[in-house]
GROMACS .gro file of C-alpha atoms in nm:
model
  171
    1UNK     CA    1   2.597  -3.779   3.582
    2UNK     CA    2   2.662  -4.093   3.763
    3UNK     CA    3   2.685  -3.882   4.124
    4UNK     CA    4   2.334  -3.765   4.093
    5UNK     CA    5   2.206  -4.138   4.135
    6UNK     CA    6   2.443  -4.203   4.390
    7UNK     CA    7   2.213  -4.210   4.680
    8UNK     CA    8   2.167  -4.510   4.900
    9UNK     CA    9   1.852  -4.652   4.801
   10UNK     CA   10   1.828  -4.834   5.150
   11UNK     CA   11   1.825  -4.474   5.291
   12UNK     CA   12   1.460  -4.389   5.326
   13UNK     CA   13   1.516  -4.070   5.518
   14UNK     CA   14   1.604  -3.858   5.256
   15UNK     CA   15   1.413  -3.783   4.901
   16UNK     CA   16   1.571  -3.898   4.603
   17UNK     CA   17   1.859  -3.642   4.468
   18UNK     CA   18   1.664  -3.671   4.147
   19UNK     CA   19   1.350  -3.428   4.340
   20UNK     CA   20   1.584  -3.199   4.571
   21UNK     CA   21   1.456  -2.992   4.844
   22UNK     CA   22   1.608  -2.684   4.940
   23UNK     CA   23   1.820  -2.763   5.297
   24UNK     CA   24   1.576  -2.571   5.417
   25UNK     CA   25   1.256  -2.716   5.317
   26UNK     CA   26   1.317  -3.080   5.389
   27UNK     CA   27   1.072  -3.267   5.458
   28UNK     CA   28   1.061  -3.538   5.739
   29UNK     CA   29   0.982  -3.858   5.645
   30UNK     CA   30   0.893  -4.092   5.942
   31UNK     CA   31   0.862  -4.400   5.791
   32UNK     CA   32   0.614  -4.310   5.621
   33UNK     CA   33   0.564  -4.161   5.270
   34UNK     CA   34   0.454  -3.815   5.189
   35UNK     CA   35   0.184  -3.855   4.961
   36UNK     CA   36   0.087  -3.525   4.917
   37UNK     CA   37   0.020  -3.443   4.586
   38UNK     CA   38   0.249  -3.162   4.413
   39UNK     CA   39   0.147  -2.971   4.101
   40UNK     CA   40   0.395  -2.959   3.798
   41UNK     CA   41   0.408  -2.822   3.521
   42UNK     CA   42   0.560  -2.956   3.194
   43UNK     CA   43   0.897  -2.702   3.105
   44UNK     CA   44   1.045  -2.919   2.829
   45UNK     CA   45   1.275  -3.187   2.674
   46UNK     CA   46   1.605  -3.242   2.759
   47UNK     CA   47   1.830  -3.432   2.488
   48UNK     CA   48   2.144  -3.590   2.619
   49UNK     CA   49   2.353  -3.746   2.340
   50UNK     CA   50   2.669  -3.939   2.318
   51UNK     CA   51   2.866  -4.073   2.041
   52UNK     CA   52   2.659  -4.400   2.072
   53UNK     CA   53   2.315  -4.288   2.166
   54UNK     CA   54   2.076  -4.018   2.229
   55UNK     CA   55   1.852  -3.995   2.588
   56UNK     CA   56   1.567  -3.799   2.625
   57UNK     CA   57   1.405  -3.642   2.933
   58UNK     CA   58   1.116  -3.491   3.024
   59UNK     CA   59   1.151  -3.242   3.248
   60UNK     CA   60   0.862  -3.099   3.522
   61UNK     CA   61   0.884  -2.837   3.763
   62UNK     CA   62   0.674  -2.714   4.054
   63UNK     CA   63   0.879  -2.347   4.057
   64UNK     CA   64   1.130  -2.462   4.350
   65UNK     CA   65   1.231  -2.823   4.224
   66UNK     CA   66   1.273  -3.001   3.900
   67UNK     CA   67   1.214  -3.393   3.820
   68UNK     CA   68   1.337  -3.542   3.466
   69UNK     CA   69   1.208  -3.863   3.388
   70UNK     CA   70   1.355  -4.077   3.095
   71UNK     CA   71   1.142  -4.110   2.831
   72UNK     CA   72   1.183  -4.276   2.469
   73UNK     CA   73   1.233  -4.088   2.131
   74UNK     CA   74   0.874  -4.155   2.022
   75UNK     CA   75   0.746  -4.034   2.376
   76UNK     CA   76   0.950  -3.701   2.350
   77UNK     CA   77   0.805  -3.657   2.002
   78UNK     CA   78   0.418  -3.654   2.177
   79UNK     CA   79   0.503  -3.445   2.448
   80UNK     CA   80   0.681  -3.198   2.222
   81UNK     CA   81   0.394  -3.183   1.927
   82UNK     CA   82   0.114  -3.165   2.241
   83UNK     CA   83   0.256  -2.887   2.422
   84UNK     CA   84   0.344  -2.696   2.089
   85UNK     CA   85  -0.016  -2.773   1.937
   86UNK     CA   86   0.135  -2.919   1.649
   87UNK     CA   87  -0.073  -3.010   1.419
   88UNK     CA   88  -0.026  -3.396   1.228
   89UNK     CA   89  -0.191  -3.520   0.900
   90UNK     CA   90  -0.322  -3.838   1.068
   91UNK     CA   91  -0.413  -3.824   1.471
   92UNK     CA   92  -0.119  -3.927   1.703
   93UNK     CA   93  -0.216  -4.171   1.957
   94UNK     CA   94  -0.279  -3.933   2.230
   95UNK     CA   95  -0.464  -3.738   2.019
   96UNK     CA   96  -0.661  -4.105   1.918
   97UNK     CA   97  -0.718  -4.160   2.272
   98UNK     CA   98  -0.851  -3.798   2.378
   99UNK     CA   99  -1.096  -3.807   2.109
  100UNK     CA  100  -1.222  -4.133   2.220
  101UNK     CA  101  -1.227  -4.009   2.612
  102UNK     CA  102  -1.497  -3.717   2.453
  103UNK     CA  103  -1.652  -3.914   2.230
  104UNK     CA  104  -1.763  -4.097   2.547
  105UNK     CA  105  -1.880  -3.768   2.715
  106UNK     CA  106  -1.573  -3.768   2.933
  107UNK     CA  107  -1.282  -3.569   2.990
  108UNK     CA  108  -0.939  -3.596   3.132
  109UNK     CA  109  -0.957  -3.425   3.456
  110UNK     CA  110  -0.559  -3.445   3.552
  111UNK     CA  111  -0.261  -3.699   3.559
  112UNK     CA  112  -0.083  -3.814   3.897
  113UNK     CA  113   0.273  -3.960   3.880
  114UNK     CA  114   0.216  -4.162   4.163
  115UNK     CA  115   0.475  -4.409   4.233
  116UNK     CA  116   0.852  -4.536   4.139
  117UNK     CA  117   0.932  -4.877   4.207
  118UNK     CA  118   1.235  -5.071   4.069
  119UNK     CA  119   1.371  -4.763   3.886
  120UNK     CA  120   1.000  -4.733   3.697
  121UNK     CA  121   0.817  -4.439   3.722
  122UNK     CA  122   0.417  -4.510   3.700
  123UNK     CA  123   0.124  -4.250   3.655
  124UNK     CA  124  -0.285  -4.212   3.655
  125UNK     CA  125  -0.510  -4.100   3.419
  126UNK     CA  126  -0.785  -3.988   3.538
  127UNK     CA  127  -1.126  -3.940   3.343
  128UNK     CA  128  -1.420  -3.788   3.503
  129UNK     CA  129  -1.795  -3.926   3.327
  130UNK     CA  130  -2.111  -3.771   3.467
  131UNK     CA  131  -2.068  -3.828   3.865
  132UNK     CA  132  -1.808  -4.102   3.744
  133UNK     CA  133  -1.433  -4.109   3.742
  134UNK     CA  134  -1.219  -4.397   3.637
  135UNK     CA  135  -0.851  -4.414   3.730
  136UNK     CA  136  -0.611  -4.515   3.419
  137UNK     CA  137  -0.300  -4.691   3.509
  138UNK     CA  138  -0.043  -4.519   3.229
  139UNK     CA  139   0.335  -4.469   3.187
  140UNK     CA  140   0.416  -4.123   3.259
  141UNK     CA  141   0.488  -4.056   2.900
  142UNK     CA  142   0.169  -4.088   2.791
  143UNK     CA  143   0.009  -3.909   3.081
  144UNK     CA  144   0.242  -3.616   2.994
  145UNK     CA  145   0.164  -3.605   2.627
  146UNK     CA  146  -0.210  -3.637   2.726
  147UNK     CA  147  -0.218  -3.365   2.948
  148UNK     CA  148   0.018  -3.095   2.768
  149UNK     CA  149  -0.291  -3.146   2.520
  150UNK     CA  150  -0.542  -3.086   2.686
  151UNK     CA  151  -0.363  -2.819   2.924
  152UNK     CA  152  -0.474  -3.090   3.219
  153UNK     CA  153  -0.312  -3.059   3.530
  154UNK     CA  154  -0.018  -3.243   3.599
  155UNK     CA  155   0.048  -3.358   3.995
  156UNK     CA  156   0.342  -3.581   4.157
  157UNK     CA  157   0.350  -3.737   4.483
  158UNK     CA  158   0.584  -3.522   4.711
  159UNK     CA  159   0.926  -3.665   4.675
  160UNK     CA  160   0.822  -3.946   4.467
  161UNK     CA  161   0.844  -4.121   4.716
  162UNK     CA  162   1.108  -4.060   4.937
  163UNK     CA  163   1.190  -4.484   4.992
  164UNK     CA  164   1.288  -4.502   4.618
  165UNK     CA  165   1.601  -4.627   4.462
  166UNK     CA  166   1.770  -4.338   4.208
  167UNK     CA  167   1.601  -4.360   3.892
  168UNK     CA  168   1.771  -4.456   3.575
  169UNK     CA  169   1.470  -4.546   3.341
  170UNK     CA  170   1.120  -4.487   3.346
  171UNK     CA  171   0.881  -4.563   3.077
   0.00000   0.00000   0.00000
């Protein structure tokens, strides 16, 4: 697993290994970041365990290309009950915070991972109010676990982004 996160991360020519293109469909990055947005979709949680510890991953797709992001036990728990429509005695947090967002006349209009900076992923909320809408700053996790709720769409940047170090952690 170690080669996977062997790219340079002073190479910013390339996309992370972590968001492959197909040879084919590489993009070109000219100094610049491609910041066009991508849409994903959630396909599920991975579980990697050793003798010493289990990791968890959640895994999105845009139907070429596949990004896993590590997430905590807790965090795979939300994602999993949200996207099954399990049901818990007491609200879950997301749940807590959803209720809130339409208590308030609003609604959660999609999530954007949007950057990944020092091996940390980081992700957007966003809640439109009347002619309003507020941007969230939220770990991924939680924007995942919001959105598999609500069926909300789900967007990356394109190659997230392609200057990035490999990812070992995100929260």
């Amino acid at each position: 697993m170690a080669d996977e996160f062997a790219d340079d991360p002073k190479d910013f020519t390339q996309p992370p290994s972590f968001f492959p293109y197909d040879e084919d469909e590489e993009p070109e990055f000219e100094g610049e970041l491609n910041r066009q947005l991508v849409e994903v979709h959630f396909d599920h949680i991975v579980i990697s365990e050793t003798e010493d510890s289990k990791q968890y991953y959640v895994l999105l797709t845009d139907g070429r290309r596949h990004l896993m992001i590590v997430i905590g036990g807790y965090e795979a728990t939300a994602i999993s009950y949200g996207a099954e429509g399990a049901q818990t005695d007491r609200p879950m947090t997301h749940d807590l915070l959803v209720r809130c967002v339409e208590a308030l006349d609003g609604e959660i209009d999609r999530v954007v991972i949007d950057d990944l900076f020092n091996k940390t992923y980081f992700a957007k909320v966003y809640i439109k109010s009347g002619k309003e809408e507020f941007e969230i700053d939220a770990r991924p996790s939680d924007a995942i676990a919001i959105a598999v709720r609500l069926g909300a769409p789900i967007f990356a940047i394109d190659g997230i982004p392609a200057a990035s170090a490999p990812v070992d952690r995100a929260v």
